[in-house]
């Protein structure tokens, strides 16, 4: 039987957590309340990742169990679902951002402005938060460039690490600073803070140019070939993640797998020794308390996208088509 609801004070708010004893990761013995406490423990970090950004919620209200699946456009029968619009009954202190999808349809999407919004969403079963790379103040011009190093099936995390190091070296050559994080799986993400001056198409073109440079430098490791069946290298630089309405799971989001692994921000010096399985709902709070957030400096200085766009111009790269 689920326990009685609990009320938790988060800043100036009181957030009600219903069924706190509901199993969310039964193989780890973790409940909904454990998930809420995890987000509270890494609160400064996850709010930094989400603050004032339109954010899609990935909701698993029944928890993660064997056979659980998420609903898709092709099959809306699922145990979990993506919430792109403000849920009905949301408190009046949950702010939104008005965004436009590639289809031309619009929506008011949650844009967390305080930690209480994260905890409110966790009570709804949200495990992964998918923020757009824009702020609510300007939803048309990204202020983050996100580089997705996506391993092919069977490729281990250790094979992605050298690619990340080469990305860092190249960014350093251009005077740009990137911040890495695990995905909770075998891949890596690298984030850059950029001036909000360019379109989504420009940003995709910039990441494609970077990917092509990695392909030249690491020809045995990297591909930018879009069609999966044609990729013949271990790591795909997924430039399409900078498309409008394409999002990545935020730092500190929980991967909906039995082990409850999380997306962990890293310092570059940690990368060689890091393993995705080292970072989960149980271990991350102590790490955060000891080390803080390795991405704390991400938004301190914004870079120009011009060095990457100049490279794209030299290569004759057009903006990739929307997929």
XYZ file of C-alpha atoms in Angstrom:
323
model
C 0.000 0.000 0.000
C 1.250 3.482 -0.829
C 1.944 5.677 2.197
C 0.164 8.889 3.028
C 1.155 11.945 1.044
C 4.015 14.056 2.365
C 4.428 17.794 2.171
C 7.946 19.052 1.507
C 9.069 22.638 1.833
C 11.173 23.738 -1.124
C 12.233 27.355 -0.788
C 9.072 29.405 -0.421
C 6.817 26.587 -1.643
C 5.266 23.518 -0.093
C 5.116 20.639 -2.563
C 2.833 17.676 -1.993
C 4.338 14.268 -2.749
C 1.634 11.656 -3.210
C 2.264 7.936 -2.689
C 5.833 8.536 -1.476
C 6.437 4.815 -0.895
C 5.538 3.817 -4.459
C 8.378 1.695 -5.915
C 10.105 3.614 -8.717
C 13.209 1.490 -9.166
C 12.247 -1.778 -7.483
C 15.511 -3.536 -8.326
C 17.352 -0.870 -6.321
C 14.687 -0.585 -3.642
C 14.104 3.070 -4.538
C 10.760 4.798 -4.065
C 9.197 7.972 -5.412
C 10.306 9.761 -2.232
C 13.889 8.601 -2.845
C 13.718 10.185 -6.302
C 12.384 13.427 -4.795
C 15.162 13.442 -2.211
C 17.728 12.864 -4.947
C 16.555 15.917 -6.882
C 16.612 17.973 -3.684
C 20.199 16.855 -3.013
C 21.398 17.959 -6.477
C 19.002 20.891 -6.564
C 21.463 23.654 -7.411
C 22.843 21.583 -10.271
C 19.617 20.510 -11.915
C 18.079 23.966 -11.554
C 21.170 25.434 -13.217
C 20.608 23.018 -16.104
C 16.900 23.874 -16.448
C 16.404 27.415 -15.231
C 14.051 29.396 -17.468
C 14.349 26.916 -20.335
C 11.285 25.390 -22.006
C 11.472 21.797 -20.818
C 9.763 18.610 -21.916
C 8.991 16.256 -19.032
C 9.592 12.522 -19.416
C 7.106 11.032 -16.984
C 7.206 7.508 -15.542
C 4.296 7.680 -13.068
C 4.303 3.914 -12.484
C 8.042 3.769 -11.989
C 10.545 1.683 -13.947
C 9.818 -2.023 -14.068
C 10.533 -4.954 -16.332
C 8.711 -4.555 -19.624
C 7.863 -0.890 -19.056
C 7.950 1.208 -22.218
C 7.357 4.779 -23.214
C 4.530 5.849 -25.509
C 5.501 7.144 -28.956
C 3.732 8.762 -31.884
C 3.623 5.376 -33.558
C 2.359 3.553 -30.473
C 0.634 5.592 -27.780
C 0.220 2.580 -25.522
C 2.897 2.899 -22.876
C 3.690 3.091 -19.197
C 5.436 6.444 -19.600
C 5.073 9.460 -21.849
C 6.577 12.783 -22.906
C 4.774 15.891 -21.664
C 5.369 18.840 -23.982
C 2.643 21.086 -22.619
C 1.933 22.410 -19.156
C 0.047 19.652 -17.301
C -3.495 20.400 -16.194
C -3.781 21.489 -12.600
C -0.261 22.904 -12.383
C 0.295 25.435 -9.561
C 0.205 29.062 -10.619
C 3.897 29.446 -9.718
C 4.960 27.033 -12.480
C 6.147 29.324 -15.249
C 6.023 28.479 -18.946
C 7.650 29.467 -22.224
C 5.724 29.724 -25.484
C 7.470 27.625 -28.121
C 6.835 26.775 -31.761
C 7.356 23.288 -33.148
C 8.655 22.611 -36.688
C 5.061 21.856 -37.723
C 4.045 25.400 -36.819
C 1.997 24.267 -33.829
C 2.715 26.032 -30.546
C 2.684 25.125 -26.883
C 3.244 26.570 -23.446
C 5.977 24.366 -22.030
C 7.184 24.232 -18.424
C 10.176 26.557 -17.868
C 11.480 25.854 -14.351
C 12.350 29.005 -12.438
C 12.852 27.466 -8.999
C 13.647 24.084 -7.487
C 10.060 23.605 -6.328
C 9.066 23.169 -9.986
C 11.526 20.279 -10.326
C 10.099 18.616 -7.215
C 6.528 19.199 -8.402
C 7.468 17.519 -11.713
C 9.141 14.640 -9.863
C 5.886 14.049 -8.004
C 4.254 13.619 -11.425
C 6.751 10.877 -12.215
C 9.310 12.941 -14.138
C 12.685 11.215 -14.230
C 14.270 12.947 -17.211
C 14.033 16.621 -18.022
C 14.577 17.633 -21.648
C 15.321 21.380 -21.820
C 15.550 23.266 -25.098
C 18.898 25.022 -25.731
C 17.137 28.389 -25.468
C 15.862 30.625 -22.687
C 12.266 31.672 -22.168
C 13.391 35.219 -22.977
C 14.333 34.270 -26.551
C 13.053 30.927 -27.754
C 14.243 31.425 -31.343
C 18.002 31.774 -30.735
C 19.880 29.060 -28.826
C 22.235 30.133 -26.072
C 23.796 26.691 -25.744
C 25.567 24.579 -28.336
C 25.194 20.891 -27.526
C 27.456 18.243 -29.021
C 26.130 14.686 -28.824
C 28.741 11.929 -29.165
C 26.491 8.980 -29.881
C 28.048 5.483 -29.829
C 26.853 2.865 -32.256
C 25.430 -0.420 -30.894
C 28.104 -2.465 -29.175
C 30.440 0.505 -28.740
C 31.547 1.078 -25.155
C 31.908 4.338 -23.270
C 35.711 4.030 -23.314
C 35.681 4.343 -27.106
C 33.802 7.635 -26.904
C 36.245 9.239 -24.467
C 39.071 9.846 -27.017
C 36.588 11.618 -29.273
C 35.556 13.895 -26.414
C 39.187 14.751 -25.732
C 39.708 15.625 -29.392
C 36.593 17.812 -29.355
C 38.012 19.627 -26.343
C 41.367 20.117 -28.069
C 39.680 21.558 -31.147
C 37.467 23.851 -29.090
C 40.554 25.084 -27.244
C 42.140 25.935 -30.599
C 39.104 28.077 -31.386
C 39.079 29.746 -27.968
C 35.903 27.921 -26.920
C 35.222 26.111 -23.641
C 33.148 22.930 -23.486
C 31.688 21.122 -20.492
C 31.259 17.316 -20.664
C 28.662 15.093 -19.058
C 27.670 11.459 -19.229
C 24.278 10.588 -20.653
C 23.501 7.854 -18.152
C 24.346 5.443 -20.975
C 27.400 4.901 -23.176
C 27.535 8.340 -24.800
C 28.831 11.771 -23.880
C 27.471 15.283 -24.277
C 29.567 18.450 -24.460
C 27.901 21.821 -23.832
C 29.082 25.316 -24.764
C 27.485 28.575 -23.742
C 27.010 30.795 -26.802
C 25.705 34.266 -27.561
C 22.006 34.048 -28.536
C 22.580 35.499 -32.002
C 22.108 32.535 -34.316
C 19.240 30.329 -35.492
C 18.764 26.627 -34.876
C 19.891 26.016 -38.465
C 23.128 27.927 -37.860
C 23.768 25.903 -34.708
C 23.202 22.607 -36.488
C 25.555 23.732 -39.238
C 28.197 24.610 -36.631
C 27.979 21.174 -35.005
C 28.149 19.497 -38.420
C 31.324 21.467 -39.172
C 32.796 20.348 -35.861
C 31.771 16.771 -36.595
C 33.458 16.848 -40.000
C 36.642 18.129 -38.350
C 36.507 15.240 -35.886
C 35.977 12.867 -38.800
C 39.187 14.181 -40.386
C 41.171 13.972 -37.174
C 39.836 10.591 -36.033
C 38.840 8.829 -39.257
C 38.659 5.414 -37.614
C 36.389 6.590 -34.802
C 34.017 9.310 -36.004
C 31.225 9.576 -38.552
C 28.732 12.278 -39.455
C 26.753 10.021 -41.807
C 23.088 10.602 -41.032
C 21.601 7.253 -42.092
C 22.294 4.731 -39.352
C 22.659 1.779 -41.715
C 25.433 3.617 -43.560
C 27.544 4.459 -40.511
C 30.772 2.487 -40.422
C 32.527 4.192 -37.497
C 31.979 3.753 -33.744
C 30.894 7.301 -32.802
C 28.329 9.510 -34.542
C 28.444 13.275 -33.984
C 24.698 13.870 -33.930
C 24.376 17.407 -35.289
C 20.618 17.019 -35.572
C 20.318 17.363 -31.807
C 20.551 21.100 -32.426
C 17.325 21.048 -34.438
C 14.266 22.892 -33.175
C 12.345 20.655 -30.743
C 15.235 18.169 -30.450
C 16.412 18.012 -26.865
C 18.874 16.127 -24.691
C 18.259 14.857 -21.183
C 19.588 17.447 -18.773
C 22.432 17.081 -16.360
C 21.288 15.161 -13.256
C 18.313 13.598 -15.058
C 17.665 9.948 -14.178
C 17.846 7.353 -16.926
C 14.718 5.135 -16.794
C 16.582 1.839 -16.483
C 16.649 -0.554 -13.521
C 19.996 0.754 -12.223
C 18.788 4.378 -11.896
C 21.909 5.834 -13.510
C 22.036 9.598 -13.949
C 23.498 12.084 -16.411
C 26.624 13.240 -14.581
C 28.474 16.498 -15.257
C 32.226 15.899 -15.242
C 35.443 17.853 -15.007
C 37.727 17.121 -17.958
C 40.324 15.696 -15.581
C 37.841 13.008 -14.507
C 36.954 11.796 -17.959
C 39.528 9.028 -18.408
C 38.608 7.347 -15.135
C 34.849 7.936 -15.289
C 32.386 5.107 -15.829
C 28.668 5.728 -16.415
C 27.758 3.102 -13.834
C 29.546 5.126 -11.142
C 26.821 7.768 -11.166
C 23.355 6.910 -9.916
C 20.568 8.143 -7.678
C 22.308 6.686 -4.625
C 25.888 7.835 -5.257
C 25.370 11.259 -6.842
C 24.143 13.185 -3.754
C 27.372 12.502 -1.848
C 29.465 13.405 -4.884
C 27.511 16.634 -5.315
C 27.899 17.536 -1.635
C 31.661 16.935 -1.820
C 32.517 18.398 -5.245
C 29.651 20.657 -6.203
C 28.583 21.052 -9.813
C 31.350 20.715 -12.450
C 29.119 22.728 -14.804
C 28.855 25.694 -12.414
C 30.889 27.859 -14.800
C 29.004 26.943 -17.966
C 26.983 30.159 -18.191
C 29.658 32.550 -16.940
C 30.921 33.525 -20.392
C 29.195 33.262 -23.761
C 31.125 32.380 -26.895
C 30.717 33.470 -30.484
C 29.675 30.811 -32.956
C 31.623 32.552 -35.722
C 34.737 30.301 -35.625
C 32.633 27.216 -36.310
C 30.460 28.952 -38.891
C 33.575 30.199 -40.688
C 34.770 26.596 -40.814
C 31.376 25.577 -42.217
C 31.712 28.297 -44.872
C 35.173 27.093 -45.875
C 33.836 23.562 -46.163
C 30.830 24.693 -48.164
C 28.451 23.154 -45.642
C 24.805 24.098 -45.887
C 22.388 23.792 -43.006
C 21.382 20.101 -42.871
C 17.749 19.371 -43.745
C 15.298 18.954 -40.865
C 14.779 15.328 -39.807
